[in-house]
Amino acid sequence: MGAIAGLNRKHDVLVIRDAELVGVALRQALSEAAAEERPGLERAVALVQATVDATESRVCGRWVRSRLAAVGFKGDIASMSALKALRRAEPTLGLAAAVRLQKEAVAQRE
């Protein structure tokens, strides 16, 4: 099969964000909630809004850190070892995409 928009077996990561849809559903639930349900729903709305407000760079950085944690990596995110661990965690991730994502994670250190 031929490549589509530069994608092949080793491809980049597509960020899909549906937090806005979740936020709409939570705000609807909040508007209809009983008093005892409101505090939890208000907290949920705030958490989802923080995700909506996050930049793509921040989302990518969080994703990289989560993937590194999944393979037990505890070293420096900027290291070559981190890049290798990221590609081990996501075998279909190409080198160029992994480098870009690693740079996002380094820039977004929390």
Rosetta silent file (secondary structure, phi, psi, omega in degrees, C-alpha in Angstrom):
SEQUENCE: MGAIAGLNRKHDVLVIRDAELVGVALRQALSEAAAEERPGLERAVALVQATVDATESRVCGRWVRSRLAAVGFKGDIASMSALKALRRAEPTLGLAAAVRLQKEAVAQRE
SCORE:     score description
SCORE:     0.000 S_00000001
   1 L     0.000  138.632 -179.776    0.000    0.000    0.000 S_00000001
   2 L   -75.866  162.307  179.937    1.321    3.465   -0.841 S_00000001
   3 L   -74.017  144.769  175.998    1.986    6.210    1.670 S_00000001
   4 E  -114.802  119.254  179.428   -0.772    8.676    2.473 S_00000001
   5 L    51.118   41.595  177.357    0.374   12.208    3.308 S_00000001
   6 L    80.326    5.463  179.642    3.834   10.922    4.150 S_00000001
   7 E   -95.448  140.089  171.680    2.583    8.141    6.414 S_00000001
   8 L  -145.094 -151.211 -178.842    3.734    4.567    6.121 S_00000001
   9 L   -58.817  -35.929  176.274    4.558    1.779    8.596 S_00000001
  10 L  -102.152  106.306 -172.654    6.655    4.250   10.593 S_00000001
  11 E  -128.760  170.552  179.167    4.394    7.225   11.097 S_00000001
  12 L   -78.662  174.190  178.944    3.839   10.364   13.094 S_00000001
  13 L  -101.561  131.440  176.146    1.330   10.751   15.905 S_00000001
  14 L   -98.239  122.498  179.992   -2.023   12.325   15.192 S_00000001
  15 L   -87.996  119.822  177.658   -3.400   14.210   18.178 S_00000001
  16 L  -114.007  124.480 -176.186   -7.137   13.730   18.518 S_00000001
  17 L  -123.900  117.048  177.762   -8.803   15.827   21.153 S_00000001
  18 L  -117.560   20.156 -179.455  -12.410   15.341   22.113 S_00000001
  19 H   -60.770  -31.826  178.838  -12.260   17.055   25.499 S_00000001
  20 H   -62.430  -40.319  178.189  -14.591   19.774   24.231 S_00000001
  21 H   -65.604  -40.379  177.511  -17.314   17.183   23.623 S_00000001
  22 H   -64.268  -41.510  178.558  -16.768   15.727   27.085 S_00000001
  23 H   -60.322  -41.802  177.949  -16.938   19.246   28.520 S_00000001
  24 H   -61.234  -45.374 -179.523  -20.281   19.898   26.842 S_00000001
  25 H   -64.461  -41.147  179.156  -21.695   16.679   28.276 S_00000001
  26 H   -67.232  -40.704  178.355  -20.388   17.466   31.758 S_00000001
  27 H   -64.738  -35.850  175.801  -21.747   21.016   31.700 S_00000001
  28 H   -64.099  -46.038  178.627  -25.140   19.638   30.648 S_00000001
  29 H   -62.068  -38.567  178.988  -25.035   17.134   33.510 S_00000001
  30 H   -64.316  -39.022 -179.273  -24.021   19.924   35.888 S_00000001
  31 H   -66.887  -22.569 -178.445  -26.961   22.071   34.831 S_00000001
  32 L  -105.880    2.072 -170.576  -29.328   19.215   35.695 S_00000001
  33 L   -78.784  149.799  171.655  -27.495   17.929   38.801 S_00000001
  34 L   -73.867  159.959 -176.169  -28.800   17.678   42.323 S_00000001
  35 L   -53.998  -40.598 -177.473  -26.950   19.707   44.956 S_00000001
  36 L   -71.010  -19.274  178.834  -24.987   16.691   46.255 S_00000001
  37 L   -89.291  -20.005 -172.245  -23.681   15.902   42.752 S_00000001
  38 H   -59.217  -46.352 -176.998  -22.565   19.450   41.917 S_00000001
  39 H   -58.716  -44.129  179.147  -19.132   19.527   43.643 S_00000001
  40 H   -65.077  -41.683  179.084  -17.877   16.423   41.819 S_00000001
  41 H   -68.443  -36.902  177.789  -19.240   17.588   38.482 S_00000001
  42 H   -62.926  -41.256  177.483  -17.775   21.065   38.967 S_00000001
  43 H   -64.168  -42.569  178.869  -14.357   19.491   39.590 S_00000001
  44 H   -61.849  -42.953  178.138  -14.774   17.290   36.500 S_00000001
  45 H   -60.521  -43.369 -179.964  -15.673   20.328   34.370 S_00000001
  46 H   -63.176  -41.849  179.133  -12.563   22.153   35.630 S_00000001
  47 H   -64.424  -43.038  179.400  -10.325   19.174   34.818 S_00000001
  48 H   -66.662  -38.940  179.034  -11.751   18.808   31.330 S_00000001
  49 H   -63.069  -37.063  176.898  -11.420   22.546   30.717 S_00000001
  50 H   -62.379  -36.064  177.437   -7.734   22.346   31.643 S_00000001
  51 H   -69.763  -41.407  178.074   -7.352   19.657   28.984 S_00000001
  52 H   -60.528  -41.175 -176.554   -9.230   21.774   26.430 S_00000001
  53 H   -76.276  -15.096 -178.048   -6.965   24.725   27.207 S_00000001
  54 L   -67.048  140.342  177.447   -3.751   22.696   26.900 S_00000001
  55 L   -74.057  162.885  176.898   -1.674   23.367   23.807 S_00000001
  56 H   -60.035  -37.036  178.072   -0.859   20.588   21.370 S_00000001
  57 H   -60.729  -42.970  179.720    2.741   20.765   22.602 S_00000001
  58 H   -66.069  -41.578  178.267    1.623   20.154   26.174 S_00000001
  59 H   -62.198  -44.352  178.786   -0.605   17.256   25.110 S_00000001
  60 H   -64.003  -41.787  178.949    2.283   15.698   23.157 S_00000001
  61 H   -61.146  -43.364  177.691    4.642   16.207   26.083 S_00000001
  62 H   -63.328  -41.440 -179.262    2.251   14.479   28.471 S_00000001
  63 H   -62.058  -45.780  179.738    1.794   11.627   26.016 S_00000001
  64 H   -59.684  -47.439 -179.966    5.552   11.112   25.673 S_00000001
  65 H   -61.173  -37.537  179.296    6.016   11.074   29.444 S_00000001
  66 H   -68.226  -38.675  178.976    3.170    8.567   29.815 S_00000001
  67 H   -68.255  -39.086  177.408    4.661    6.287   27.152 S_00000001
  68 H   -64.497  -41.389  178.100    8.111    6.484   28.780 S_00000001
  69 H   -62.988  -36.163 -178.408    6.578    5.642   32.154 S_00000001
  70 H   -63.533  -28.310  177.788    4.792    2.675   30.578 S_00000001
  71 L  -100.999   10.602  174.860    8.132    1.104   29.651 S_00000001
  72 L    79.143   16.923 -179.826    9.673    1.989   33.011 S_00000001
  73 L   -75.384  130.051 -178.531   11.969    4.755   31.774 S_00000001
  74 L  -126.817    5.969 -176.376   13.093    7.011   34.626 S_00000001
  75 L   -85.367 -161.065 -179.141   16.066    8.849   33.117 S_00000001
  76 L   -73.501  124.943 -179.155   16.510   12.218   31.429 S_00000001
  77 L   -60.647  -28.128 -177.682   13.776   12.881   28.868 S_00000001
  78 L   -82.753   -3.026 -174.139   16.299   14.691   26.658 S_00000001
  79 L   -81.695  163.509  174.431   18.636   11.681   26.454 S_00000001
  80 H   -64.932  -33.453  177.899   19.191    9.227   23.638 S_00000001
  81 H   -61.312  -37.466  178.413   18.012    6.523   26.066 S_00000001
  82 H   -66.196  -41.663  178.574   14.659    8.295   26.312 S_00000001
  83 H   -61.296  -43.808  178.196   14.368    8.387   22.530 S_00000001
  84 H   -63.742  -41.613  179.481   15.094    4.654   22.357 S_00000001
  85 H   -64.894  -39.294  178.388   12.584    3.962   25.140 S_00000001
  86 H   -62.381  -43.391  179.987    9.916    5.998   23.348 S_00000001
  87 H   -71.751  -27.084  174.492   10.410    4.021   20.158 S_00000001
  88 H   -70.916  -38.113  179.295   10.357    0.782   22.161 S_00000001
  89 H   -69.128  -34.277 -178.056    7.057    1.887   23.729 S_00000001
  90 L  -128.808   81.589 -174.271    5.634    2.820   20.311 S_00000001
  91 L   -59.402  -24.348 -179.304    7.290    0.586   17.672 S_00000001
  92 L   -85.976   -1.625 -179.622    5.406    2.176   14.753 S_00000001
  93 E   -78.406  122.853  178.785    6.712    5.636   15.627 S_00000001
  94 L   -71.688  162.415 -177.292    9.277    6.801   13.086 S_00000001
  95 H   -61.165  -46.838 -178.678   12.574    8.338   14.137 S_00000001
  96 H   -61.663  -42.149  178.821   11.728   11.855   12.953 S_00000001
  97 H   -66.363  -40.657  179.471    8.375   11.792   14.753 S_00000001
  98 H   -63.357  -41.314  177.982    9.970   10.416   17.912 S_00000001
  99 H   -63.348  -44.972  179.414   12.589   13.176   17.889 S_00000001
 100 H   -60.644  -45.683 -179.120    9.897   15.837   17.396 S_00000001
 101 H   -66.709  -37.765  176.941    7.800   14.422   20.221 S_00000001
 102 H   -61.485  -42.996  178.205   10.827   14.140   22.483 S_00000001
 103 H   -61.998  -38.818  176.953   11.579   17.824   21.858 S_00000001
 104 H   -61.525  -43.687 -179.040    7.960   18.683   22.749 S_00000001
 105 H   -65.379  -40.121  178.398    8.290   16.741   26.004 S_00000001
 106 H   -64.201  -43.315 -179.679   11.571   18.455   26.887 S_00000001
 107 H   -66.968  -25.615 -175.582   10.035   21.866   26.178 S_00000001
 108 L  -104.199   20.870 -179.794    6.981   21.044   28.296 S_00000001
 109 L   -53.922  135.454 -177.948    8.723   19.735   31.408 S_00000001
 110 L  -107.776    0.000    0.000    6.501   20.305   34.389 S_00000001
